[in-house]
PDB file of C-alpha atoms in Angstrom:
ATOM      1  CA  MET Q   1     -10.718  31.039  -3.677  1.00 49.00           C
ATOM      2  CA  SER Q   2      -7.061  30.852  -4.619  1.00 48.00           C
ATOM      3  CA  ILE Q   3      -5.427  32.957  -7.353  1.00 45.00           C
ATOM      4  CA  LYS Q   4      -4.627  29.710  -9.155  1.00 46.00           C
ATOM      5  CA  ALA Q   5      -8.321  28.911  -9.167  1.00 46.00           C
ATOM      6  CA  PHE Q   6      -9.233  32.350 -10.506  1.00 45.00           C
ATOM      7  CA  GLY Q   7      -6.774  31.891 -13.337  1.00 47.00           C
ATOM      8  CA  LEU Q   8      -8.294  28.562 -14.272  1.00 45.00           C
ATOM      9  CA  ILE Q   9     -11.941  29.605 -13.941  1.00 44.00           C
ATOM     10  CA  PHE Q  10     -11.619  31.607 -17.076  1.00 42.00           C
ATOM     11  CA  ALA Q  11      -8.960  29.459 -18.748  1.00 43.00           C
ATOM     12  CA  LEU Q  12     -10.770  29.421 -22.052  1.00 37.00           C
ATOM     13  CA  CYS Q  13     -11.342  33.131 -22.136  1.00 42.00           C
ATOM     14  CA  ASN Q  14      -8.121  34.234 -20.573  1.00 42.00           C
ATOM     15  CA  PHE Q  15      -5.046  33.237 -22.509  1.00 37.00           C
ATOM     16  CA  CYS Q  16      -2.292  35.702 -22.199  1.00 36.00           C
ATOM     17  CA  VAL Q  17      -0.235  36.668 -25.254  1.00 32.00           C
ATOM     18  CA  LEU Q  18      -0.895  39.357 -27.857  1.00 33.00           C
ATOM     19  CA  TYR Q  19      -3.154  38.109 -30.637  1.00 36.00           C
ATOM     20  CA  CYS Q  20      -1.611  39.804 -33.665  1.00 35.00           C
ATOM     21  CA  PHE Q  21      -0.318  37.684 -36.540  1.00 34.00           C
ATOM     22  CA  CYS Q  22      -1.344  37.623 -40.196  1.00 34.00           C
ATOM     23  CA  ALA Q  23      -4.461  35.677 -41.141  1.00 36.00           C
ATOM     24  CA  MET Q  24      -4.575  32.971 -43.783  1.00 36.00           C
ATOM     25  CA  ALA Q  25      -5.020  34.708 -47.141  1.00 36.00           C
ATOM     26  CA  ILE Q  26      -7.785  33.973 -49.624  1.00 36.00           C
ATOM     27  CA  VAL Q  27      -6.021  34.096 -52.961  1.00 36.00           C
ATOM     28  CA  SER Q  28      -7.612  34.270 -56.393  1.00 36.00           C
ATOM     29  CA  SER Q  29      -5.652  34.194 -59.672  1.00 35.00           C
ATOM     30  CA  GLY Q  30      -2.472  35.193 -57.874  1.00 37.00           C
ATOM     31  CA  PHE Q  31      -3.897  38.406 -56.429  1.00 38.00           C
ATOM     32  CA  ALA Q  32      -5.001  39.126 -52.860  1.00 43.00           C
ATOM     33  CA  ALA Q  33      -8.758  38.925 -52.458  1.00 51.00           C
ATOM     34  CA  ALA Q  34     -10.941  41.503 -50.747  1.00 54.00           C
ATOM     35  CA  PHE Q  35     -11.246  39.248 -47.698  1.00 71.00           C
ATOM     36  CA  ASP Q  36      -7.516  39.133 -46.910  1.00 93.00           C
ATOM     37  CA  VAL Q  37      -7.097  40.176 -43.293  1.00 95.00           C
ATOM     38  CA  THR Q  38      -4.392  42.654 -42.370  1.00 96.00           C
ATOM     39  CA  ASP Q  39      -3.299  43.064 -38.746  1.00 95.00           C
ATOM     40  CA  ILE Q  40      -1.776  46.308 -37.479  1.00 96.00           C
ATOM     41  CA  GLY Q  41      -0.490  46.299 -33.914  1.00 95.00           C
ATOM     42  CA  GLY Q  42       0.492  49.173 -31.679  1.00 97.00           C
ATOM     43  CA  LYS Q  43       0.847  50.390 -28.126  1.00 97.00           C
ATOM     44  CA  THR Q  44      -0.594  53.399 -26.346  1.00 98.00           C
ATOM     45  CA  ALA Q  45       1.499  55.878 -24.377  1.00 98.00           C
ATOM     46  CA  SER Q  46       0.458  54.241 -21.108  1.00 97.00           C
ATOM     47  CA  GLY Q  47       1.369  50.774 -22.364  1.00 98.00           C
ATOM     48  CA  ILE Q  48      -1.806  49.090 -23.655  1.00 98.00           C
ATOM     49  CA  TYR Q  49      -1.167  46.831 -26.638  1.00 96.00           C
ATOM     50  CA  PHE Q  50      -3.799  46.580 -29.368  1.00 98.00           C
ATOM     51  CA  CYS Q  51      -4.378  45.032 -32.769  1.00 97.00           C
ATOM     52  CA  LYS Q  52      -6.590  46.199 -35.620  1.00 97.00           C
ATOM     53  CA  SER Q  53      -7.707  43.444 -38.006  1.00 97.00           C
ATOM     54  CA  SER Q  54      -9.379  44.521 -41.237  1.00 96.00           C
ATOM     55  CA  THR Q  55      -9.908  43.816 -44.927  1.00 95.00           C
ATOM     56  CA  LEU Q  56     -10.526  46.008 -47.958  1.00 93.00           C
ATOM     57  CA  ASP Q  57     -14.244  45.680 -47.240  1.00 91.00           C
ATOM     58  CA  SER Q  58     -14.081  46.513 -43.522  1.00 92.00           C
ATOM     59  CA  ARG Q  59     -16.146  49.521 -42.518  1.00 92.00           C
ATOM     60  CA  ASP Q  60     -17.396  50.231 -38.982  1.00 97.00           C
ATOM     61  CA  ALA Q  61     -15.156  49.651 -35.978  1.00 98.00           C
ATOM     62  CA  LEU Q  62     -16.046  46.655 -33.802  1.00 98.00           C
ATOM     63  CA  VAL Q  63     -14.208  46.445 -30.472  1.00 98.00           C
ATOM     64  CA  LEU Q  64     -13.916  43.096 -28.685  1.00 98.00           C
ATOM     65  CA  VAL Q  65     -13.271  43.331 -24.944  1.00 98.00           C
ATOM     66  CA  MET Q  66     -11.893  40.147 -23.431  1.00 96.00           C
ATOM     67  CA  GLY Q  67     -12.546  38.753 -19.962  1.00 94.00           C
ATOM     68  CA  TYR Q  68     -10.791  37.918 -16.718  1.00 90.00           C
ATOM     69  CA  GLY Q  69      -7.034  37.481 -17.005  1.00 86.00           C
ATOM     70  CA  GLY Q  70      -7.122  37.425 -20.800  1.00 84.00           C
ATOM     71  CA  SER Q  71      -5.195  39.168 -23.531  1.00 89.00           C
ATOM     72  CA  GLY Q  72      -6.528  39.838 -27.016  1.00 90.00           C
ATOM     73  CA  ARG Q  73      -5.624  36.297 -27.947  1.00 86.00           C
ATOM     74  CA  ILE Q  74      -8.714  35.031 -26.232  1.00 82.00           C
ATOM     75  CA  TRP Q  75     -10.618  35.602 -29.437  1.00 90.00           C
ATOM     76  CA  PRO Q  76     -10.382  32.636 -31.839  1.00 91.00           C
ATOM     77  CA  ARG Q  77      -8.522  33.598 -34.988  1.00 91.00           C
ATOM     78  CA  GLY Q  78     -11.279  32.391 -37.269  1.00 92.00           C
ATOM     79  CA  PHE Q  79     -13.846  34.392 -35.321  1.00 96.00           C
ATOM     80  CA  VAL Q  80     -11.852  37.606 -35.765  1.00 95.00           C
ATOM     81  CA  ASP Q  81     -11.159  36.939 -39.446  1.00 95.00           C
ATOM     82  CA  LYS Q  82     -14.823  36.367 -40.282  1.00 96.00           C
ATOM     83  CA  LEU Q  83     -15.847  39.552 -38.498  1.00 97.00           C
ATOM     84  CA  ALA Q  84     -13.065  41.474 -40.246  1.00 97.00           C
ATOM     85  CA  ARG Q  85     -14.772  40.880 -43.583  1.00 95.00           C
ATOM     86  CA  LYS Q  86     -17.255  43.578 -42.570  1.00 96.00           C
ATOM     87  CA  TYR Q  87     -15.717  45.403 -39.606  1.00 98.00           C
ATOM     88  CA  ALA Q  88     -12.425  46.874 -38.532  1.00 98.00           C
ATOM     89  CA  VAL Q  89     -11.994  44.572 -35.532  1.00 98.00           C
ATOM     90  CA  ILE Q  90     -10.086  45.957 -32.555  1.00 98.00           C
ATOM     91  CA  THR Q  91      -8.692  43.547 -29.975  1.00 97.00           C
ATOM     92  CA  TYR Q  92      -6.384  44.577 -27.173  1.00 97.00           C
ATOM     93  CA  ASP Q  93      -4.623  43.314 -24.057  1.00 96.00           C
ATOM     94  CA  ASN Q  94      -6.229  44.452 -20.835  1.00 97.00           C
ATOM     95  CA  ARG Q  95      -3.735  45.762 -18.302  1.00 98.00           C
ATOM     96  CA  GLY Q  96      -2.060  42.854 -16.562  1.00 96.00           C
ATOM     97  CA  THR Q  97      -2.099  40.613 -19.644  1.00 94.00           C
ATOM     98  CA  GLY Q  98      -0.165  39.982 -22.847  1.00 91.00           C
ATOM     99  CA  TYR Q  99       2.121  42.831 -23.861  1.00 92.00           C
ATOM    100  CA  SER Q 100       0.291  45.501 -21.890  1.00 96.00           C
ATOM    101  CA  ILE Q 101       1.448  47.039 -18.637  1.00 97.00           C
ATOM    102  CA  VAL Q 102       1.350  44.862 -15.512  1.00 97.00           C
ATOM    103  CA  PRO Q 103       0.966  47.099 -12.443  1.00 97.00           C
ATOM    104  CA  ARG Q 104       2.095  45.423  -9.239  1.00 97.00           C
ATOM    105  CA  ASP Q 105      -0.499  47.095  -7.027  1.00 96.00           C
ATOM    106  CA  PRO Q 106      -3.928  45.388  -7.216  1.00 96.00           C
ATOM    107  CA  GLN Q 107      -5.559  48.760  -6.588  1.00 95.00           C
ATOM    108  CA  GLU Q 108      -4.285  49.862 -10.002  1.00 97.00           C
ATOM    109  CA  TYR Q 109      -6.800  47.476 -11.521  1.00 98.00           C
ATOM    110  CA  THR Q 110     -10.369  48.718 -11.639  1.00 98.00           C
ATOM    111  CA  ILE Q 111     -13.048  48.409 -14.279  1.00 98.00           C
ATOM    112  CA  LYS Q 112     -12.964  52.193 -14.586  1.00 98.00           C
ATOM    113  CA  LYS Q 113      -9.217  52.193 -15.309  1.00 98.00           C
ATOM    114  CA  MET Q 114      -9.716  49.405 -17.851  1.00 98.00           C
ATOM    115  CA  SER Q 115     -12.432  51.462 -19.538  1.00 98.00           C
ATOM    116  CA  ASP Q 116     -10.027  54.401 -19.668  1.00 98.00           C
ATOM    117  CA  ASP Q 117      -7.390  52.103 -21.201  1.00 98.00           C
ATOM    118  CA  LEU Q 118      -9.846  51.228 -23.955  1.00 98.00           C
ATOM    119  CA  ASP Q 119     -10.596  54.886 -24.621  1.00 98.00           C
ATOM    120  CA  GLU Q 120      -6.880  55.539 -25.023  1.00 98.00           C
ATOM    121  CA  VAL Q 121      -6.655  52.742 -27.597  1.00 98.00           C
ATOM    122  CA  LEU Q 122      -9.553  54.202 -29.560  1.00 98.00           C
ATOM    123  CA  ALA Q 123      -8.113  57.714 -29.401  1.00 98.00           C
ATOM    124  CA  GLN Q 124      -4.799  56.481 -30.806  1.00 97.00           C
ATOM    125  CA  LEU Q 125      -6.632  54.744 -33.648  1.00 97.00           C
ATOM    126  CA  GLY Q 126      -8.771  57.822 -34.302  1.00 97.00           C
ATOM    127  CA  ILE Q 127     -12.028  55.914 -33.716  1.00 97.00           C
ATOM    128  CA  ARG Q 128     -14.953  58.128 -32.691  1.00 97.00           C
ATOM    129  CA  GLN Q 129     -17.844  55.723 -33.268  1.00 98.00           C
ATOM    130  CA  LEU Q 130     -17.842  51.991 -32.584  1.00 98.00           C
ATOM    131  CA  HIS Q 131     -19.776  48.822 -31.987  1.00 98.00           C
ATOM    132  CA  LEU Q 132     -18.761  47.430 -28.597  1.00 98.00           C
ATOM    133  CA  LEU Q 133     -18.762  43.785 -27.506  1.00 98.00           C
ATOM    134  CA  GLY Q 134     -17.755  42.649 -24.021  1.00 98.00           C
ATOM    135  CA  TYR Q 135     -17.323  39.026 -23.003  1.00 97.00           C
ATOM    136  CA  SER Q 136     -17.554  37.700 -19.430  1.00 95.00           C
ATOM    137  CA  MET Q 137     -15.667  40.213 -17.230  1.00 96.00           C
ATOM    138  CA  GLY Q 138     -15.191  42.180 -20.442  1.00 98.00           C
ATOM    139  CA  SER Q 139     -18.916  42.901 -20.295  1.00 98.00           C
ATOM    140  CA  CYS Q 140     -18.257  44.924 -17.143  1.00 98.00           C
ATOM    141  CA  ILE Q 141     -15.640  46.991 -18.993  1.00 98.00           C
ATOM    142  CA  ALA Q 142     -18.065  47.441 -21.895  1.00 98.00           C
ATOM    143  CA  LEU Q 143     -20.833  48.595 -19.538  1.00 98.00           C
ATOM    144  CA  GLN Q 144     -18.497  51.084 -17.897  1.00 98.00           C
ATOM    145  CA  TYR Q 145     -17.363  52.388 -21.282  1.00 98.00           C
ATOM    146  CA  ALA Q 146     -20.923  52.672 -22.609  1.00 98.00           C
ATOM    147  CA  HIS Q 147     -21.848  54.640 -19.489  1.00 98.00           C
ATOM    148  CA  ASP Q 148     -18.816  56.935 -19.694  1.00 98.00           C
ATOM    149  CA  HIS Q 149     -18.868  57.447 -23.485  1.00 98.00           C
ATOM    150  CA  ALA Q 150     -22.445  56.859 -24.588  1.00 98.00           C
ATOM    151  CA  GLU Q 151     -22.026  59.238 -27.522  1.00 98.00           C
ATOM    152  CA  LYS Q 152     -19.363  56.971 -29.064  1.00 98.00           C
ATOM    153  CA  VAL Q 153     -21.090  53.595 -28.720  1.00 98.00           C
ATOM    154  CA  ARG Q 154     -23.424  52.848 -31.614  1.00 98.00           C
ATOM    155  CA  THR Q 155     -24.406  49.389 -30.384  1.00 98.00           C
ATOM    156  CA  LEU Q 156     -23.617  47.335 -27.285  1.00 98.00           C
ATOM    157  CA  PHE Q 157     -23.272  43.551 -27.270  1.00 98.00           C
ATOM    158  CA  LEU Q 158     -22.881  41.711 -23.956  1.00 98.00           C
ATOM    159  CA  LEU Q 159     -21.748  38.094 -24.234  1.00 98.00           C
ATOM    160  CA  SER Q 160     -21.971  35.875 -21.130  1.00 97.00           C
ATOM    161  CA  GLY Q 161     -21.922  39.036 -19.044  1.00 98.00           C
ATOM    162  CA  THR Q 162     -22.983  40.517 -15.726  1.00 98.00           C
ATOM    163  CA  ALA Q 163     -23.758  43.891 -14.195  1.00 98.00           C
ATOM    164  CA  GLY Q 164     -21.981  42.930 -10.975  1.00 98.00           C
ATOM    165  CA  GLY Q 165     -23.153  44.259  -7.631  1.00 97.00           C
ATOM    166  CA  GLU Q 166     -26.366  42.839  -6.262  1.00 97.00           C
ATOM    167  CA  LEU Q 167     -27.294  41.537  -9.732  1.00 98.00           C
ATOM    168  CA  TYR Q 168     -24.277  39.222  -9.903  1.00 97.00           C
ATOM    169  CA  VAL Q 169     -25.193  35.537  -9.647  1.00 97.00           C
ATOM    170  CA  LYS Q 170     -22.232  33.375  -8.613  1.00 95.00           C
ATOM    171  CA  PRO Q 171     -21.451  29.874  -9.859  1.00 93.00           C
ATOM    172  CA  SER Q 172     -22.816  27.053  -7.717  1.00 93.00           C
ATOM    173  CA  ALA Q 173     -20.819  25.904  -4.706  1.00 92.00           C
ATOM    174  CA  ASP Q 174     -19.828  22.596  -6.316  1.00 91.00           C
ATOM    175  CA  ILE Q 175     -18.554  24.314  -9.464  1.00 87.00           C
ATOM    176  CA  ALA Q 176     -16.602  26.818  -7.367  1.00 78.00           C
ATOM    177  CA  ALA Q 177     -15.099  23.969  -5.333  1.00 81.00           C
ATOM    178  CA  ALA Q 178     -14.096  22.043  -8.452  1.00 81.00           C
ATOM    179  CA  LEU Q 179     -12.512  25.138  -9.940  1.00 69.00           C
ATOM    180  CA  ALA Q 180     -10.573  25.726  -6.741  1.00 64.00           C
ATOM    181  CA  HIS Q 181      -8.979  22.276  -6.993  1.00 75.00           C
ATOM    182  CA  PRO Q 182      -8.055  21.620 -10.653  1.00 72.00           C
ATOM    183  CA  GLN Q 183      -6.610  18.241 -11.473  1.00 82.00           C
ATOM    184  CA  GLY Q 184      -3.597  17.562 -13.698  1.00 86.00           C
ATOM    185  CA  ASP Q 185       0.158  17.189 -13.908  1.00 87.00           C
ATOM    186  CA  THR Q 186       0.708  19.409 -16.948  1.00 86.00           C
ATOM    187  CA  LEU Q 187      -0.519  22.886 -17.879  1.00 79.00           C
ATOM    188  CA  TRP Q 188      -2.735  21.439 -20.588  1.00 87.00           C
ATOM    189  CA  GLU Q 189      -4.291  18.980 -18.123  1.00 87.00           C
ATOM    190  CA  LEU Q 190      -4.996  21.801 -15.696  1.00 76.00           C
ATOM    191  CA  TYR Q 191      -6.702  23.794 -18.427  1.00 74.00           C
ATOM    192  CA  MET Q 192      -8.666  20.733 -19.461  1.00 84.00           C
ATOM    193  CA  SER Q 193      -9.822  20.350 -15.866  1.00 82.00           C
ATOM    194  CA  SER Q 194     -11.479  23.753 -16.165  1.00 78.00           C
ATOM    195  CA  PHE Q 195     -12.720  23.174 -19.709  1.00 81.00           C
ATOM    196  CA  LYS Q 196     -14.611  20.123 -18.468  1.00 89.00           C
ATOM    197  CA  LEU Q 197     -16.549  22.396 -16.139  1.00 83.00           C
ATOM    198  CA  MET Q 198     -17.235  24.869 -18.921  1.00 84.00           C
ATOM    199  CA  TYR Q 199     -18.515  22.406 -21.501  1.00 86.00           C
ATOM    200  CA  SER Q 200     -20.516  19.228 -21.693  1.00 88.00           C
ATOM    201  CA  PRO Q 201     -18.464  16.144 -22.653  1.00 91.00           C
ATOM    202  CA  GLU Q 202     -19.957  16.193 -26.150  1.00 92.00           C
ATOM    203  CA  THR Q 203     -19.203  19.872 -26.694  1.00 93.00           C
ATOM    204  CA  LEU Q 204     -15.702  19.589 -25.266  1.00 94.00           C
ATOM    205  CA  LYS Q 205     -14.864  16.810 -27.702  1.00 94.00           C
ATOM    206  CA  ARG Q 206     -16.101  18.923 -30.615  1.00 94.00           C
ATOM    207  CA  VAL Q 207     -14.323  22.166 -29.691  1.00 94.00           C
ATOM    208  CA  GLU Q 208     -11.085  20.675 -28.337  1.00 93.00           C
ATOM    209  CA  PRO Q 209      -9.181  21.379 -31.592  1.00 92.00           C
ATOM    210  CA  GLN Q 210     -10.005  25.091 -31.282  1.00 91.00           C
ATOM    211  CA  LEU Q 211      -9.023  25.101 -27.616  1.00 90.00           C
ATOM    212  CA  ARG Q 212      -5.769  23.342 -28.402  1.00 89.00           C
ATOM    213  CA  GLU Q 213      -4.982  25.873 -31.127  1.00 85.00           C
ATOM    214  CA  ILE Q 214      -5.503  28.792 -28.748  1.00 82.00           C
ATOM    215  CA  PHE Q 215      -3.573  27.032 -25.993  1.00 85.00           C
ATOM    216  CA  ASP Q 216      -0.602  26.211 -28.212  1.00 81.00           C
ATOM    217  CA  ALA Q 217      -0.395  29.809 -29.402  1.00 73.00           C
ATOM    218  CA  SER Q 218      -0.482  31.338 -25.924  1.00 74.00           C
ATOM    219  CA  LYS Q 219       0.992  28.868 -23.445  1.00 78.00           C
ATOM    220  CA  ASP Q 220       4.431  30.489 -23.272  1.00 74.00           C
ATOM    221  CA  THR Q 221       3.246  33.764 -21.728  1.00 72.00           C
ATOM    222  CA  PRO Q 222       0.887  33.102 -18.814  1.00 75.00           C
ATOM    223  CA  THR Q 223      -0.748  35.940 -16.968  1.00 80.00           C
ATOM    224  CA  THR Q 224       1.241  36.712 -13.844  1.00 85.00           C
ATOM    225  CA  THR Q 225       0.010  36.535 -10.270  1.00 87.00           C
ATOM    226  CA  ALA Q 226       0.002  40.342 -10.201  1.00 95.00           C
ATOM    227  CA  GLY Q 227      -2.313  40.422 -13.199  1.00 93.00           C
ATOM    228  CA  LEU Q 228      -4.674  37.838 -11.734  1.00 88.00           C
ATOM    229  CA  LEU Q 229      -4.791  39.631  -8.386  1.00 92.00           C
ATOM    230  CA  GLY Q 230      -5.520  42.870 -10.173  1.00 95.00           C
ATOM    231  CA  HIS Q 231      -8.305  41.444 -12.292  1.00 94.00           C
ATOM    232  CA  SER Q 232      -9.796  39.797  -9.218  1.00 92.00           C
ATOM    233  CA  ASN Q 233      -9.824  43.170  -7.491  1.00 96.00           C
ATOM    234  CA  ALA Q 234     -11.410  44.872 -10.500  1.00 97.00           C
ATOM    235  CA  PHE Q 235     -14.149  42.289 -10.944  1.00 95.00           C
ATOM    236  CA  GLY Q 236     -14.901  41.994  -7.242  1.00 94.00           C
ATOM    237  CA  GLN Q 237     -15.391  45.734  -6.796  1.00 97.00           C
ATOM    238  CA  PHE Q 238     -17.407  46.416  -9.940  1.00 98.00           C
ATOM    239  CA  ASP Q 239     -21.048  47.407  -9.602  1.00 98.00           C
ATOM    240  CA  GLY Q 240     -22.665  48.594 -12.809  1.00 98.00           C
ATOM    241  CA  THR Q 241     -26.273  48.239 -11.678  1.00 98.00           C
ATOM    242  CA  ALA Q 242     -26.758  52.004 -11.613  1.00 97.00           C
ATOM    243  CA  PHE Q 243     -25.654  52.283 -15.262  1.00 96.00           C
ATOM    244  CA  LEU Q 244     -28.278  50.035 -16.790  1.00 98.00           C
ATOM    245  CA  ALA Q 245     -31.368  52.251 -16.908  1.00 98.00           C
ATOM    246  CA  GLY Q 246     -29.420  55.065 -18.557  1.00 98.00           C
ATOM    247  CA  LEU Q 247     -28.103  53.040 -21.490  1.00 98.00           C
ATOM    248  CA  LYS Q 248     -29.986  54.156 -24.604  1.00 97.00           C
ATOM    249  CA  MET Q 249     -27.974  52.538 -27.413  1.00 98.00           C
ATOM    250  CA  PRO Q 250     -29.318  49.347 -29.026  1.00 98.00           C
ATOM    251  CA  THR Q 251     -28.172  46.475 -26.810  1.00 98.00           C
ATOM    252  CA  THR Q 252     -27.992  42.744 -27.451  1.00 98.00           C
ATOM    253  CA  ILE Q 253     -27.397  40.257 -24.656  1.00 98.00           C
ATOM    254  CA  LEU Q 254     -26.402  36.707 -25.559  1.00 98.00           C
ATOM    255  CA  ALA Q 255     -25.698  33.805 -23.237  1.00 98.00           C
ATOM    256  CA  GLY Q 256     -25.613  30.030 -23.197  1.00 97.00           C
ATOM    257  CA  GLN Q 257     -28.525  28.593 -21.266  1.00 97.00           C
ATOM    258  CA  ASP Q 258     -26.222  26.013 -19.703  1.00 96.00           C
ATOM    259  CA  ASP Q 259     -23.414  28.379 -18.666  1.00 96.00           C
ATOM    260  CA  ARG Q 260     -22.212  27.156 -15.269  1.00 94.00           C
ATOM    261  CA  LEU Q 261     -19.440  29.731 -14.786  1.00 93.00           C
ATOM    262  CA  MET Q 262     -21.506  32.846 -15.489  1.00 96.00           C
ATOM    263  CA  PRO Q 263     -25.035  31.585 -14.768  1.00 97.00           C
ATOM    264  CA  VAL Q 264     -27.657  32.682 -17.250  1.00 97.00           C
ATOM    265  CA  GLN Q 265     -29.499  34.680 -14.586  1.00 98.00           C
ATOM    266  CA  ASN Q 266     -26.762  37.304 -14.976  1.00 98.00           C
ATOM    267  CA  SER Q 267     -27.793  37.945 -18.577  1.00 98.00           C
ATOM    268  CA  GLN Q 268     -31.461  37.907 -17.660  1.00 98.00           C
ATOM    269  CA  ASN Q 269     -30.782  40.540 -15.022  1.00 98.00           C
ATOM    270  CA  LEU Q 270     -28.968  42.672 -17.600  1.00 98.00           C
ATOM    271  CA  ALA Q 271     -31.904  42.397 -20.002  1.00 98.00           C
ATOM    272  CA  LYS Q 272     -34.367  43.464 -17.320  1.00 98.00           C
ATOM    273  CA  GLY Q 273     -32.282  46.491 -16.413  1.00 98.00           C
ATOM    274  CA  ILE Q 274     -31.362  47.875 -19.860  1.00 98.00           C
ATOM    275  CA  PRO Q 275     -34.282  49.548 -21.670  1.00 98.00           C
ATOM    276  CA  GLY Q 276     -35.193  47.775 -24.897  1.00 97.00           C
ATOM    277  CA  ALA Q 277     -32.380  45.225 -24.657  1.00 98.00           C
ATOM    278  CA  ARG Q 278     -32.695  42.145 -26.841  1.00 98.00           C
ATOM    279  CA  LEU Q 279     -31.974  38.901 -24.970  1.00 98.00           C
ATOM    280  CA  MET Q 280     -30.927  35.728 -26.775  1.00 98.00           C
ATOM    281  CA  LEU Q 281     -30.417  32.538 -24.776  1.00 98.00           C
ATOM    282  CA  VAL Q 282     -28.772  29.726 -26.715  1.00 97.00           C
ATOM    283  CA  PRO Q 283     -29.872  26.178 -25.868  1.00 96.00           C
ATOM    284  CA  ASP Q 284     -27.172  23.583 -25.197  1.00 94.00           C
ATOM    285  CA  CYS Q 285     -24.537  26.323 -25.044  1.00 96.00           C
ATOM    286  CA  GLN Q 286     -22.172  27.063 -22.174  1.00 95.00           C
ATOM    287  CA  HIS Q 287     -19.447  29.632 -21.388  1.00 94.00           C
ATOM    288  CA  GLY Q 288     -17.642  30.650 -24.564  1.00 91.00           C
ATOM    289  CA  ALA Q 289     -20.288  30.815 -27.280  1.00 95.00           C
ATOM    290  CA  GLN Q 290     -17.764  32.437 -29.640  1.00 95.00           C
ATOM    291  CA  VAL Q 291     -16.005  29.055 -29.723  1.00 94.00           C
ATOM    292  CA  GLN Q 292     -18.945  26.682 -29.364  1.00 95.00           C
ATOM    293  CA  CYS Q 293     -21.413  28.578 -31.584  1.00 96.00           C
ATOM    294  CA  GLU Q 294     -19.129  30.798 -33.656  1.00 96.00           C
ATOM    295  CA  ASP Q 295     -21.355  31.250 -36.699  1.00 97.00           C
ATOM    296  CA  LEU Q 296     -24.448  31.930 -34.599  1.00 98.00           C
ATOM    297  CA  VAL Q 297     -22.649  34.613 -32.571  1.00 98.00           C
ATOM    298  CA  ILE Q 298     -21.341  36.251 -35.748  1.00 98.00           C
ATOM    299  CA  ARG Q 299     -24.846  36.333 -37.245  1.00 97.00           C
ATOM    300  CA  GLU Q 300     -26.181  37.972 -34.086  1.00 98.00           C
ATOM    301  CA  ILE Q 301     -23.391  40.537 -34.103  1.00 98.00           C
ATOM    302  CA  GLU Q 302     -24.119  41.393 -37.723  1.00 97.00           C
ATOM    303  CA  LYS Q 303     -27.837  41.654 -36.958  1.00 96.00           C
ATOM    304  CA  ALA Q 304     -27.155  43.964 -34.024  1.00 96.00           C
ATOM    305  CA  CYS Q 305     -24.673  46.166 -35.923  1.00 94.00           C
ATOM    306  CA  ARG Q 306     -26.819  46.959 -38.973  1.00 85.00           C
TER     307      ARG Q 306
END
């Protein structure tokens, strides 16, 4: 499959500019309310850009790990803001995306290195305990991190994820073929070509405003070929099957039953392998539940992080 196709497979979850601007304030009687979201951005010594979003009521740290080719801007602004009412939400740009480093050598991209990047972000922020959520390829990074730093991870949440290796279930041949040959004359049309494979026509019509908002905010800084090659190398080599049985932290696995890009069998395989994992399959939901079913995903996160 071509690099262009890889970039478009995860178009929804892989937009490529730092996601750090001030949230819309909730104002009461001329004074800032407790739910005002403040964003603080920074960069680690090795060049990984991050953003901490929090309110006066934020408590535990919740880290969101984005997927293939995506910077922290993958996460819808409203999704982050709602979570920030309770948690100090950490988003960051994986290497090869956004304002983070972009190594030229594909071998410099591994899930292990990406896990180490995350640990550097947390060390700079002084975070020793966290709730960890990984989405799509980000689930692989989250699994690696939970394996390497089990003592730091209070809860693990895997959204549309996979363990890789022999437990990875690929998209169907027709979906892969359609993704390899996107149709369109403009960048937006090319993205829409992929979105149509990710969502049913009815869902796409409903969530298009959110997709357009994310697209408009990130279209000027696409992930480079080097970044896409690197992420392809990292994802293709990852095998976390040996990690699963040793994960002891409370784990929630959530997936759309109709996900055609990361087939639901991947989440079922994760649930079978992780002791005591809670599996939630969402009917009529596809790839990108944080956009399609935002409130439901937030409720499940809050339930898992109690």
